Coordinates of C-alpha atoms and ligand atoms in Angstrom, one line a residue:
Chain A
X1 CA -0.3 0.3 0.2
X2 CA 2.9 2.4 1.0
X3 CA 4.9 1.6 -1.7
X4 CA 2.1 2.2 -4.2
X5 CA 1.2 5.7 -3.1
X6 CA 5.5 6.3 -3.6
X7 CA 5.2 5.4 -6.5
X8 CA 2.0 7.2 -7.8
X9 CA 3.6 10.9 -5.9
X10 CA 6.7 10.0 -7.7
X11 CA 5.1 9.6 -11.2
X12 CA 2.8 12.4 -10.6
X13 CA 5.7 15.0 -9.2
X14 CA 7.7 13.5 -12.3
X15 CA 4.8 14.8 -15.4
X16 CA 4.2 17.7 -13.8
X17 CA 7.6 18.8 -12.8
X18 CA 8.9 18.1 -16.0
X19 CA 6.5 20.5 -17.4
X20 CA 7.9 23.0 -15.4
X21 CA 11.3 23.2 -15.2
X22 CA 12.8 24.5 -18.0
X23 CA 15.7 22.6 -17.8
X24 CA 16.8 20.3 -21.6
X25 CA 16.8 17.0 -20.4
X26 CA 14.6 17.3 -18.0
X27 CA 13.4 14.0 -17.8
X28 CA 17.3 12.4 -17.8
X29 CA 18.0 14.6 -15.0
X30 CA 14.7 13.6 -13.1
X31 CA 15.0 9.5 -13.7
X32 CA 19.0 10.1 -12.3
X33 CA 17.1 11.7 -9.2
X34 CA 14.5 9.1 -8.8
X35 CA 17.3 6.5 -8.7
X36 CA 18.6 8.0 -6.1
X37 CA 16.1 8.5 -4.1
X38 CA 14.4 5.0 -4.3
X39 CA 17.7 3.4 -3.0
X40 CA 17.3 5.7 -0.7
X41 CA 14.1 4.9 0.8
X42 CA 15.4 1.3 -0.2
X43 CA 18.0 1.1 2.2
X44 CA 16.4 3.0 4.9
X45 CA 14.1 -0.6 5.3
X46 CA 17.0 -2.1 7.2
X47 CA 15.9 -0.1 10.3
X48 CA 12.2 -1.7 10.5
X49 CA 14.1 -5.2 10.0
X50 CA 15.8 -4.1 13.5
X51 CA 12.7 -3.5 15.0
X52 CA 11.8 -7.4 13.8
X53 CA 15.2 -8.6 15.6
X54 CA 14.5 -7.1 18.4
X55 CA 10.9 -8.3 18.4
X56 CA 12.2 -12.2 17.8
X57 CA 15.3 -11.6 20.0
X58 CA 17.6 -12.3 17.3
X59 CA 19.3 -9.0 18.8
X60 CA 21.0 -10.8 21.4
X61 CA 22.2 -14.1 19.1
X62 CA 23.9 -11.4 17.1
X63 CA 24.9 -10.1 19.8
X64 CA 26.7 -12.8 21.4
X65 CA 28.3 -14.2 18.1
X66 CA 32.4 -14.0 17.9
X67 CA 32.6 -10.5 16.3
X68 CA 32.7 -7.5 17.2
X69 CA 30.5 -5.0 17.5
X70 CA 32.0 -2.5 14.4
X71 CA 31.7 -5.9 12.0
X72 CA 28.7 -7.0 13.0
X73 CA 27.3 -3.2 12.5
X74 CA 29.5 -3.1 9.5
X75 CA 27.8 -5.8 8.1
X76 CA 24.6 -5.5 8.7
X77 CA 25.0 -1.7 6.8
X78 CA 26.4 -2.9 4.1
X79 CA 23.9 -6.0 3.9
X80 CA 21.4 -3.1 4.3
X81 CA 22.8 -1.3 1.7
X82 CA 23.6 -4.2 -0.6
X83 CA 20.2 -5.7 -0.3
X84 CA 18.6 -1.9 -1.3
X85 CA 20.9 -2.3 -4.7
X86 CA 19.4 -5.8 -5.6
X87 CA 15.9 -3.5 -5.2
X88 CA 16.8 -0.9 -7.0
X89 CA 19.6 -1.9 -9.2
X90 CA 16.7 -2.5 -12.9
X91 CA 15.5 0.8 -11.9
X92 CA 18.9 2.1 -12.4
X93 CA 19.5 0.2 -15.4
X94 CA 15.9 1.1 -16.9
X95 CA 17.2 5.1 -15.8
X96 CA 21.1 3.7 -17.6
X97 CA 19.4 3.0 -20.9
X98 CA 17.0 6.4 -21.0
X99 CA 20.6 8.2 -20.8
X100 CA 22.5 6.5 -23.3
X101 CA 25.3 8.2 -22.5
X102 CA 27.8 6.4 -19.9
X103 CA 31.7 6.8 -19.1
X104 CA 33.3 3.9 -18.1
X105 CA 36.1 5.2 -15.7
X106 CA 33.7 8.3 -14.0
X107 CA 30.7 5.8 -14.3
X108 CA 32.5 3.3 -12.0
X109 CA 33.7 6.1 -9.4
X110 CA 29.7 6.8 -9.3
X111 CA 28.7 3.9 -9.0
X112 CA 31.0 2.9 -6.6
X113 CA 29.8 6.4 -4.8
X114 CA 26.2 5.2 -4.7
X115 CA 27.4 1.7 -2.9
X116 CA 28.8 4.2 -0.2
X117 CA 25.7 6.0 0.0
X118 CA 23.5 3.4 0.3
X119 CA 25.5 1.3 2.9
X120 CA 25.6 5.1 4.8
X121 CA 21.8 5.4 4.5
X122 CA 21.4 1.7 5.9
X123 CA 23.7 3.1 8.7
X124 CA 21.9 5.9 9.4
X125 CA 18.6 4.1 9.5
X126 CA 20.1 1.9 12.0
X127 CA 21.5 4.2 14.5
X128 CA 18.2 5.7 14.3
X129 CA 16.4 2.9 14.7
X130 CA 18.6 2.3 18.1
X131 CA 18.2 4.9 19.5
X132 CA 14.1 5.6 19.4
X133 CA 13.3 2.3 19.7
X134 CA 9.5 2.0 19.0
X135 CA 9.0 1.2 15.6
X136 CA 5.3 3.8 15.3
X137 CA 7.8 6.5 16.4
X138 CA 10.8 5.2 13.5
X139 CA 7.8 5.3 11.0
X140 CA 6.8 8.4 11.4
X141 CA 10.6 10.2 12.1
X142 CA 11.5 8.6 8.4
X143 CA 8.6 9.8 6.3
X144 CA 9.6 13.6 7.8
X145 CA 13.6 12.8 7.4
X146 CA 12.1 11.0 4.4
X147 CA 9.8 14.0 2.8
X148 CA 13.0 16.7 4.2
X149 CA 16.0 15.0 2.9
X150 CA 14.7 14.4 -0.9
X151 CA 13.7 17.6 -1.2
X152 CA 15.8 19.9 0.2
X153 CA 18.1 18.2 -2.6
X154 CA 19.1 17.8 -5.7
X155 CA 17.3 14.9 -6.6
X156 CA 14.3 16.8 -8.3
X157 CA 15.6 19.6 -9.4
X158 CA 19.1 21.1 -10.0
X159 CA 20.6 23.2 -7.1
X160 CA 19.6 26.4 -8.7
X161 CA 16.9 26.2 -8.5
X162 CA 16.2 25.2 -5.0
X163 CA 18.7 28.0 -4.1
X164 CA 16.2 30.3 -5.8
X165 CA 13.1 28.9 -3.8
X166 CA 15.2 30.2 -0.5
X167 CA 18.7 30.5 -0.1
X168 CA 18.9 28.7 3.1
X169 CA 16.8 25.7 1.3
X170 CA 19.9 26.2 -1.2
X171 CA 23.0 26.0 1.8
X172 CA 20.8 22.7 3.1
X173 CA 20.6 20.9 0.1
X174 CA 24.3 21.6 -0.2
X175 CA 25.2 19.5 2.6
X176 CA 22.9 16.6 1.6
X177 CA 24.1 13.2 0.8
X178 CA 20.9 12.6 -1.9
X179 CA 22.5 15.7 -3.4
X180 CA 25.9 14.2 -3.7
X181 CA 24.9 10.8 -5.1
X182 CA 22.4 12.2 -7.1
X183 CA 24.8 15.2 -8.2
X184 CA 26.9 12.0 -8.6
X185 CA 25.3 9.9 -10.4
X186 CA 24.7 12.1 -13.3
X187 CA 27.9 13.5 -13.1
X188 CA 28.7 9.6 -14.3
X189 CA 26.0 8.8 -16.6
X190 CA 27.8 12.2 -18.2
X191 CA 24.8 14.7 -18.2
X192 CA 25.4 16.7 -16.0
X193 CA 29.6 17.4 -16.7
X194 CA 28.1 21.3 -16.9
X195 CA 27.0 22.2 -14.4
X196 CA 29.5 19.5 -11.5
X197 CA 33.0 21.1 -11.9
X198 CA 34.8 18.7 -9.1
X199 CA 33.0 15.5 -8.6
X200 CA 36.1 15.0 -5.7
X201 CA 33.3 16.9 -3.2
X202 CA 30.2 15.1 -3.3
X203 CA 32.5 11.8 -3.1
X204 CA 34.1 13.4 0.2
X205 CA 30.5 14.3 1.5
X206 CA 29.8 10.6 0.5
X207 CA 32.6 8.8 2.6
X208 CA 32.2 11.2 5.2
X209 CA 28.3 10.5 5.4
X210 CA 29.1 6.6 5.0
X211 CA 32.1 6.9 7.8
X212 CA 30.4 9.1 10.1
X213 CA 26.7 6.5 10.5
X214 CA 29.4 3.1 10.5
X215 CA 31.5 5.3 13.2
X216 CA 28.6 6.3 15.3
X217 CA 26.0 3.8 14.0
X218 CA 29.1 1.4 15.9
X219 CA 29.2 3.3 20.0
X220 CA 24.8 3.8 19.7
X221 CA 24.7 0.0 19.4
X222 CA 27.0 -1.3 21.6
X223 CA 25.2 1.3 24.3
X224 CA 22.0 1.5 23.5
X225 CA 21.5 -2.6 23.1
X226 CA 24.3 -3.9 25.7
X227 CA 22.1 -1.6 28.5
X228 CA 19.7 -4.8 29.0
X229 CA 17.4 -5.4 26.4
X230 CA 15.3 -3.5 23.7
X231 CA 12.7 -2.3 26.3
Chain B
X1 CA 45.4 -23.5 36.9
X2 CA 43.2 -20.4 38.1
X3 CA 39.8 -20.4 37.7
X4 CA 38.7 -20.3 34.0
X5 CA 35.7 -17.8 34.7
X6 CA 35.6 -15.1 37.8
X7 CA 32.5 -13.5 38.4
X8 CA 33.6 -10.6 40.9
X9 CA 30.9 -8.3 42.2
X10 CA 28.5 -9.1 39.3
X11 CA 25.3 -7.1 39.1
X12 CA 22.4 -6.2 36.8
X13 CA 19.5 -3.5 38.0
X14 CA 16.8 -3.3 35.8
X15 CA 15.4 -0.7 37.2
X16 CA 15.1 -0.6 40.8
X17 CA 14.7 -4.8 40.7
X18 CA 18.2 -6.4 40.8
X19 CA 18.2 -8.9 38.6
X20 CA 21.5 -10.8 39.6
X21 CA 23.1 -9.2 43.0
X22 CA 26.5 -8.6 43.8
X23 CA 27.2 -12.4 42.7
X24 CA 30.7 -14.1 43.3
X25 CA 31.6 -16.9 41.8
X26 CA 34.5 -19.5 40.5
X27 CA 33.9 -22.0 37.8
X28 CA 36.9 -24.5 37.3
X29 CA 38.5 -25.1 33.6
X30 CA 36.9 -28.7 33.1
X31 CA 33.9 -28.7 34.9
X32 CA 30.0 -28.7 34.3
X33 CA 28.5 -26.0 36.5
X34 CA 24.7 -26.6 36.7
X35 CA 23.0 -23.1 37.9
X36 CA 19.9 -23.2 39.7
X37 CA 17.3 -21.0 40.6
X38 CA 13.3 -20.5 40.7
X39 CA 11.7 -18.6 37.8
X40 CA 13.7 -15.2 37.9
X41 CA 16.3 -16.3 39.5
X42 CA 18.2 -14.3 37.7
X43 CA 20.7 -17.4 35.8
X44 CA 19.2 -15.8 32.0
X45 CA 20.2 -12.1 33.3
X46 CA 24.0 -13.6 34.8
X47 CA 24.2 -15.6 31.4
X48 CA 23.7 -12.8 29.7
X49 CA 25.9 -10.6 31.1
X50 CA 29.3 -13.3 30.4
X51 CA 28.5 -13.8 27.0
X52 CA 29.0 -9.9 26.8
X53 CA 25.1 -9.4 25.4
X54 CA 23.9 -7.1 28.5
X55 CA 26.5 -5.2 30.2
X56 CA 26.8 -5.4 34.1
X57 CA 25.4 -2.3 36.3
X58 CA 28.1 -2.6 38.8
X59 CA 31.0 -5.7 39.5
X60 CA 32.6 -7.9 36.0
X61 CA 34.0 -11.0 34.8
X62 CA 36.6 -12.7 34.1
X63 CA 36.0 -15.1 31.3
X64 CA 39.5 -17.3 30.5
X65 CA 41.7 -14.4 31.7
X66 CA 39.8 -11.6 29.4
X67 CA 37.0 -9.0 31.5
X68 CA 33.5 -9.0 29.7
X69 CA 34.1 -5.4 29.9
X70 CA 36.6 -4.3 28.8
X71 CA 37.6 -7.0 26.2
X72 CA 34.4 -8.2 25.7
X73 CA 35.2 -9.5 21.4
X74 CA 37.7 -11.2 23.4
X75 CA 35.4 -13.0 25.8
X76 CA 33.0 -13.5 22.9
X77 CA 35.8 -15.1 20.6
X78 CA 35.7 -18.0 23.4
X79 CA 32.1 -18.3 24.2
X80 CA 29.2 -20.4 22.7
X81 CA 25.2 -19.8 24.2
X82 CA 22.7 -22.3 23.5
X83 CA 19.5 -19.7 24.6
X84 CA 16.7 -20.3 26.4
X85 CA 13.9 -19.1 23.4
X86 CA 15.3 -20.5 20.2
X87 CA 17.0 -17.4 18.1
X88 CA 15.8 -17.9 14.6
X89 CA 17.9 -15.7 12.1
X90 CA 15.0 -14.4 9.5
X91 CA 13.7 -16.7 7.6
X92 CA 15.3 -19.7 7.2
X93 CA 16.3 -23.8 7.2
X94 CA 17.5 -25.7 10.4
X95 CA 20.2 -26.0 8.1
X96 CA 20.8 -22.3 6.9
X97 CA 20.9 -21.4 10.7
X98 CA 23.5 -24.1 12.1
X99 CA 25.5 -23.3 8.6
X100 CA 25.2 -19.9 9.4
X101 CA 26.1 -20.0 12.9
X102 CA 29.4 -22.5 12.7
X103 CA 31.0 -19.8 9.3
X104 CA 30.9 -17.2 11.8
X105 CA 32.5 -19.1 14.0
X106 CA 35.2 -19.8 12.0
X107 CA 35.1 -23.2 11.6
X108 CA 36.4 -24.0 8.2
X109 CA 34.6 -25.6 5.3
X110 CA 35.8 -29.5 5.6
X111 CA 35.0 -29.2 9.1
X112 CA 32.0 -27.4 8.9
X113 CA 30.2 -30.2 6.6
X114 CA 31.0 -32.6 8.6
X115 CA 30.1 -30.9 12.1
X116 CA 26.7 -29.9 10.6
X117 CA 25.9 -33.5 9.4
X118 CA 27.6 -35.6 12.3
X119 CA 25.5 -33.0 14.6
X120 CA 22.0 -33.0 12.7
X121 CA 21.9 -36.3 12.8
X122 CA 22.9 -37.7 16.2
X123 CA 20.0 -34.7 17.0
X124 CA 17.3 -36.5 14.5
X125 CA 17.4 -33.2 12.4
X126 CA 18.7 -34.3 9.5
X127 CA 15.5 -35.2 8.0
X128 CA 14.0 -31.7 8.5
X129 CA 17.3 -30.0 7.9
X130 CA 15.6 -28.2 4.7
X131 CA 12.1 -27.6 6.6
X132 CA 11.4 -23.7 7.1
X133 CA 12.1 -23.1 10.7
X134 CA 8.4 -21.8 11.1
X135 CA 6.8 -25.1 10.4
X136 CA 9.2 -27.0 13.0
X137 CA 7.7 -28.2 16.7
X138 CA 8.8 -26.4 19.5
X139 CA 11.2 -29.4 20.1
X140 CA 12.6 -29.4 17.1
X141 CA 13.5 -25.6 17.1
X142 CA 14.9 -26.2 20.9
X143 CA 17.6 -29.0 19.0
X144 CA 18.6 -26.8 16.3
X145 CA 19.9 -24.0 19.0
X146 CA 21.7 -26.9 20.7
X147 CA 22.9 -27.6 17.6
X148 CA 24.1 -24.5 17.4
X149 CA 26.5 -24.6 20.4
X150 CA 27.4 -28.8 20.2
X151 CA 28.8 -28.2 16.4
X152 CA 31.0 -25.3 17.5
X153 CA 32.4 -27.5 20.1
X154 CA 33.5 -23.5 22.4
X155 CA 36.0 -23.6 24.9
X156 CA 33.1 -22.1 27.3
X157 CA 29.6 -23.8 26.3
X158 CA 26.7 -22.1 27.6
X159 CA 23.0 -23.4 27.9
X160 CA 20.7 -22.1 29.5
X161 CA 17.2 -25.4 30.0
X162 CA 19.1 -27.3 27.3
X163 CA 16.4 -29.6 27.2
X164 CA 12.7 -28.2 28.0
X165 CA 10.2 -29.5 25.1
X166 CA 12.8 -32.1 24.4
X167 CA 11.1 -35.6 24.1
X168 CA 13.4 -38.2 26.5
X169 CA 14.8 -39.6 23.7
X170 CA 16.1 -36.7 22.7
X171 CA 17.5 -35.2 26.6
X172 CA 19.8 -38.5 26.9
X173 CA 21.5 -38.0 23.2
X174 CA 21.6 -34.0 24.5
X175 CA 23.3 -34.7 27.8
X176 CA 25.8 -37.5 26.2
X177 CA 26.3 -34.9 23.8
X178 CA 27.3 -32.1 26.5
X179 CA 29.3 -34.5 28.8
X180 CA 31.5 -35.4 25.5
X181 CA 31.9 -31.9 25.2
X182 CA 33.2 -31.6 29.0
X183 CA 35.3 -34.4 28.3
X184 CA 36.7 -33.0 24.9
X185 CA 37.5 -29.9 27.6
X186 CA 35.3 -28.1 27.4
X187 CA 33.9 -26.1 30.0
X188 CA 29.9 -25.9 31.0
X189 CA 27.3 -23.4 32.0
X190 CA 24.0 -25.7 32.5
X191 CA 21.2 -23.4 34.1
X192 CA 18.0 -25.1 34.5
X193 CA 15.1 -25.6 36.6
X194 CA 15.1 -29.9 35.2
X195 CA 17.3 -31.0 38.9
X196 CA 17.1 -34.3 37.7
X197 CA 19.6 -33.0 35.0
X198 CA 21.4 -30.6 36.6
X199 CA 22.3 -34.0 39.0
X200 CA 22.7 -36.1 36.5
X201 CA 25.2 -33.8 34.6
X202 CA 26.7 -31.1 37.2
X203 CA 30.3 -31.0 38.6
X204 CA 28.8 -28.9 40.9
X205 CA 25.4 -26.8 41.6
X206 CA 24.5 -23.1 42.4
X207 CA 21.6 -22.4 43.5
X208 CA 19.9 -18.9 42.9
X209 CA 17.5 -17.0 44.5
X210 CA 16.3 -12.9 43.9
X211 CA 19.0 -12.1 42.1
X212 CA 21.8 -14.1 45.0
X213 CA 23.8 -16.7 45.0
X214 CA 22.4 -19.2 47.8
X215 CA 24.9 -22.3 47.7
X216 CA 27.8 -24.0 45.2
X217 CA 28.7 -26.9 46.0
X218 CA 28.9 -30.8 44.5
X219 CA 25.3 -32.1 44.3
X220 CA 26.5 -35.1 46.7
X221 CA 27.5 -32.4 49.1
X222 CA 24.4 -30.8 49.1
X223 CA 22.1 -33.7 49.5
X224 CA 24.2 -34.8 52.2
X225 CA 24.7 -31.7 54.3
X226 CA 21.8 -30.4 55.6
X227 CA 19.0 -32.4 55.3
X228 CA 20.7 -35.4 57.5
X229 CA 21.1 -38.3 55.2
X230 CA 18.4 -39.7 55.2
X231 CA 14.3 -39.1 53.7
X232 CA 11.4 -41.1 55.5
X233 CA 7.6 -40.3 54.3
X234 CA 5.5 -42.0 56.8
X235 CA 1.1 -41.9 55.8
X236 CA -1.1 -41.9 58.9
X237 CA -4.5 -43.0 59.6
X238 CA -6.0 -39.5 61.3
X239 CA -4.2 -36.5 60.7
X240 CA -0.3 -36.0 63.0
X241 CA -1.4 -32.7 66.1
X242 CA 1.2 -30.1 66.7
X243 CA 1.6 -31.8 69.7
X244 CA 2.9 -35.1 67.7
X245 CA 4.9 -33.4 64.9
X246 CA 6.8 -30.9 67.5
X247 CA 7.6 -34.4 69.8
X248 CA 8.9 -36.0 66.6
X249 CA 11.2 -32.8 66.2
X250 CA 12.9 -33.1 69.7
X251 CA 15.1 -36.4 68.1
X252 CA 18.3 -35.0 67.9
X253 CA 18.1 -37.0 64.9
X254 CA 15.7 -34.9 63.4
X255 CA 16.5 -32.6 60.9
X256 CA 13.7 -31.0 59.8
X257 CA 9.9 -32.6 59.3
X258 CA 7.5 -31.6 56.6
X259 CA 3.7 -31.8 56.8
X260 CA 3.1 -32.7 53.9
X261 CA -0.7 -33.4 54.1
X262 CA -2.7 -33.7 57.8
X263 CA -2.1 -37.1 57.5
X264 CA 1.6 -37.4 55.5
X265 CA 4.7 -36.3 57.1
X266 CA 8.0 -36.3 56.1
X267 CA 11.0 -36.2 57.9
X268 CA 14.5 -35.7 57.7
X269 CA 17.5 -36.7 59.7
X270 CA 20.5 -38.9 60.6
X271 CA 21.1 -43.0 61.6
X272 CA 17.4 -43.5 60.9
X273 CA 17.8 -47.4 61.2
X274 CA 18.1 -46.1 64.7
X275 CA 15.5 -44.3 65.2
X276 CA 12.5 -45.5 62.7
X277 CA 11.7 -48.0 66.0
X278 CA 11.9 -45.5 67.9
X279 CA 9.4 -42.8 66.3
X280 CA 7.0 -46.2 65.6
X281 CA 6.9 -46.3 69.1
X282 CA 6.0 -43.0 69.9
X283 CA 3.3 -42.8 67.4
X284 CA 1.4 -46.1 68.5
X285 CA 2.0 -44.3 72.2
X286 CA 0.0 -41.3 71.1
X287 CA -2.3 -43.6 69.1
X288 CA -1.6 -42.2 65.9
X289 CA -2.0 -46.0 63.6
X290 CA 0.8 -46.0 60.8
X291 CA -0.6 -46.5 56.9
X292 CA 2.4 -47.1 55.7
X293 CA 5.9 -45.7 55.7
X294 CA 9.0 -45.5 52.8
X295 CA 12.8 -44.6 52.7
X296 CA 14.5 -42.7 50.4
X297 CA 17.7 -40.8 49.6
X298 CA 17.4 -36.8 49.4
X299 CA 17.3 -35.2 45.7
X300 CA 18.5 -32.0 44.9
X301 CA 14.1 -31.4 45.0
X302 CA 14.5 -31.4 48.4
X303 CA 18.4 -29.4 48.6
X304 CA 16.2 -27.1 46.2
X305 CA 13.5 -26.5 48.4
X306 CA 15.3 -26.2 51.9
X307 CA 18.0 -24.0 50.2
X308 CA 15.1 -21.0 48.2
X309 CA 12.4 -22.0 50.7
X310 CA 10.0 -22.3 48.1
X311 CA 8.6 -26.3 49.6
X312 CA 7.5 -28.5 47.5
X313 CA 4.7 -29.5 49.9
X314 CA 3.4 -26.1 48.9
X315 CA 2.4 -26.8 46.4
X316 CA 0.7 -30.2 47.0
X317 CA -0.8 -28.4 49.6
X318 CA -2.5 -26.6 46.8
X319 CA -3.1 -29.3 44.7
X320 CA -4.4 -30.9 47.1
Ligands
ATP1 N1 15.3 -7.6 29.9 C1 14.5 -6.9 31.2 N2 14.3 -5.4 31.2 C2 13.3 -6.2 32.9 N3 13.9 -7.0 33.3 C3 14.5 -7.6 33.2 C4 14.5 -8.5 32.5 N4 15.8 -9.6 31.8 C5 15.1 -9.7 33.2 N5 14.2 -9.4 33.4 C6 14.4 -9.3 35.3 O1 15.1 -9.6 35.7 C7 14.7 -10.7 37.0 C8 15.4 -12.0 36.4 O2 15.9 -12.8 34.9 P1 16.3 -13.8 34.0 O3 15.5 -14.2 32.7 O4 17.3 -13.7 34.6 O5 15.7 -15.3 35.5 P2 15.8 -16.4 35.3 O6 16.7 -17.4 36.5 O7 16.3 -16.9 33.9 O8 14.6 -17.5 34.6 P3 13.6 -18.6 34.3 O9 13.7 -20.3 35.4 O10 12.3 -18.3 34.5 O11 14.6 -18.6 33.2 C9 13.9 -10.6 36.2 O12 12.8 -10.6 37.0 C10 12.5 -10.2 35.1 O13 11.4 -10.3 35.4
MG2 MG1 16.3 -18.2 31.8

């Protein structure tokens, strides 16, 4: 049900937006952004798994295994990220087909960035799930976060458009991992060579995002869960 | 050789409740330590702290020389645990569950293949190995949980109620496998509510109650020490009056008397051969004829009842 609502909403938005926007190739631009948005939403799902694991007591089992907390959190976020990739893979392939042009080397860099982005989002989702410990509140917060983080990014419209709407939004959008991932993906597929002069900054941004949530995830996972059960 | 596990002042509070309350205990390498205690005594909580799954509120433990607070990764490397409630990973089959476990515990492919097959076969879980775990019976799920540790063969194995829900043939198989594991050098902590199981397997038995450790010794010493060496159950034709009970208690060989029913007395005593004739005389004199008299040896049930104050006859009274 949620999925249907989600898909219909973005399809509608795409139609409306492509009429409004005066950018050439907006459809390609939009399709690339859509892949990143969907990847974001799919990677968030690992957080819901955490609640399921807590409910079935699988947590205690995972915590008792002879692996370090770092390996455990990394394993979970990479697992969640990979799963998101598998789900969104067809969409990425489709958007490549729509966009057409591929520069192999930069595309590989972009793909690598998308992987890290996906792992980072999974790590963020796990971290937040473990902090909140209530699946209802997590659900609501993720809805709000999804709305903010995706809208205040370049997933659907160029930074200049966001900037024009409100300089504050523009500022936020330029510090947003979704922006980095979307920009890099477009850069990798050759759509955005004009706008993105240096791919290094978004790449570093994504690496920082991934590293931050892995690091924080390990600490919080340790603190919150080993304190004594989930409740 | 220093004890392989040294528990020092270990405490876990959940809010105001001290689930484990300043526990001190040493466990020797290669022994099976039975951990007994009524529901809610704190057995599972203590075990989870040793396994570094939950953090102590106070105190600590050294496991194989490693502090559970300071080097939890090292501690987990020595441990294997079979949980009270079987923990199944997502949706999978018994084979997936144990194979994944063995892989994470670092068994080589060769070793894994062989042990998984051997243990699942011994536990009669080879045939249903490709069933969905959610389609297994409770006892079968519990077998899968035990299989994990038996395949892993950790230096220290912790098993929490290893045979609840498992049928009697399965129980015996698991007991034998645990004894084998011990004989190969592993140390085993066995938390259980089955006193027969504890008696049969444990080199030493500890009794916990309300988070505290009450006693810890070999099953034999425990049985011998507190109750006198013997028990007799006397069934009378009519109710035993308080004065009769008092007079029986005045024998110096009689350690304790429990009035199971108004007409049933259970006496814990020493030197049974000498006292029984005197007891019979006394009852005759008081005009309380005896229906039957039966001698037995104390079991861990009696030890448990003695230390926890939870008397079996209380339960029987309610039934009666
Ligand atoms: N996560 C938790 N949060 C709050 N209280 C808890 C938690 N886990 C255990 N307790 C409480 O701690 C006490 C000890 O529980 P524990 O599970 O250790 O007992 P146990 O000896 O294993 O009992 P059983 O024989 O039923 O398995 C109980 O009063 C229980 O309610
Ligand atoms: Mg328990």
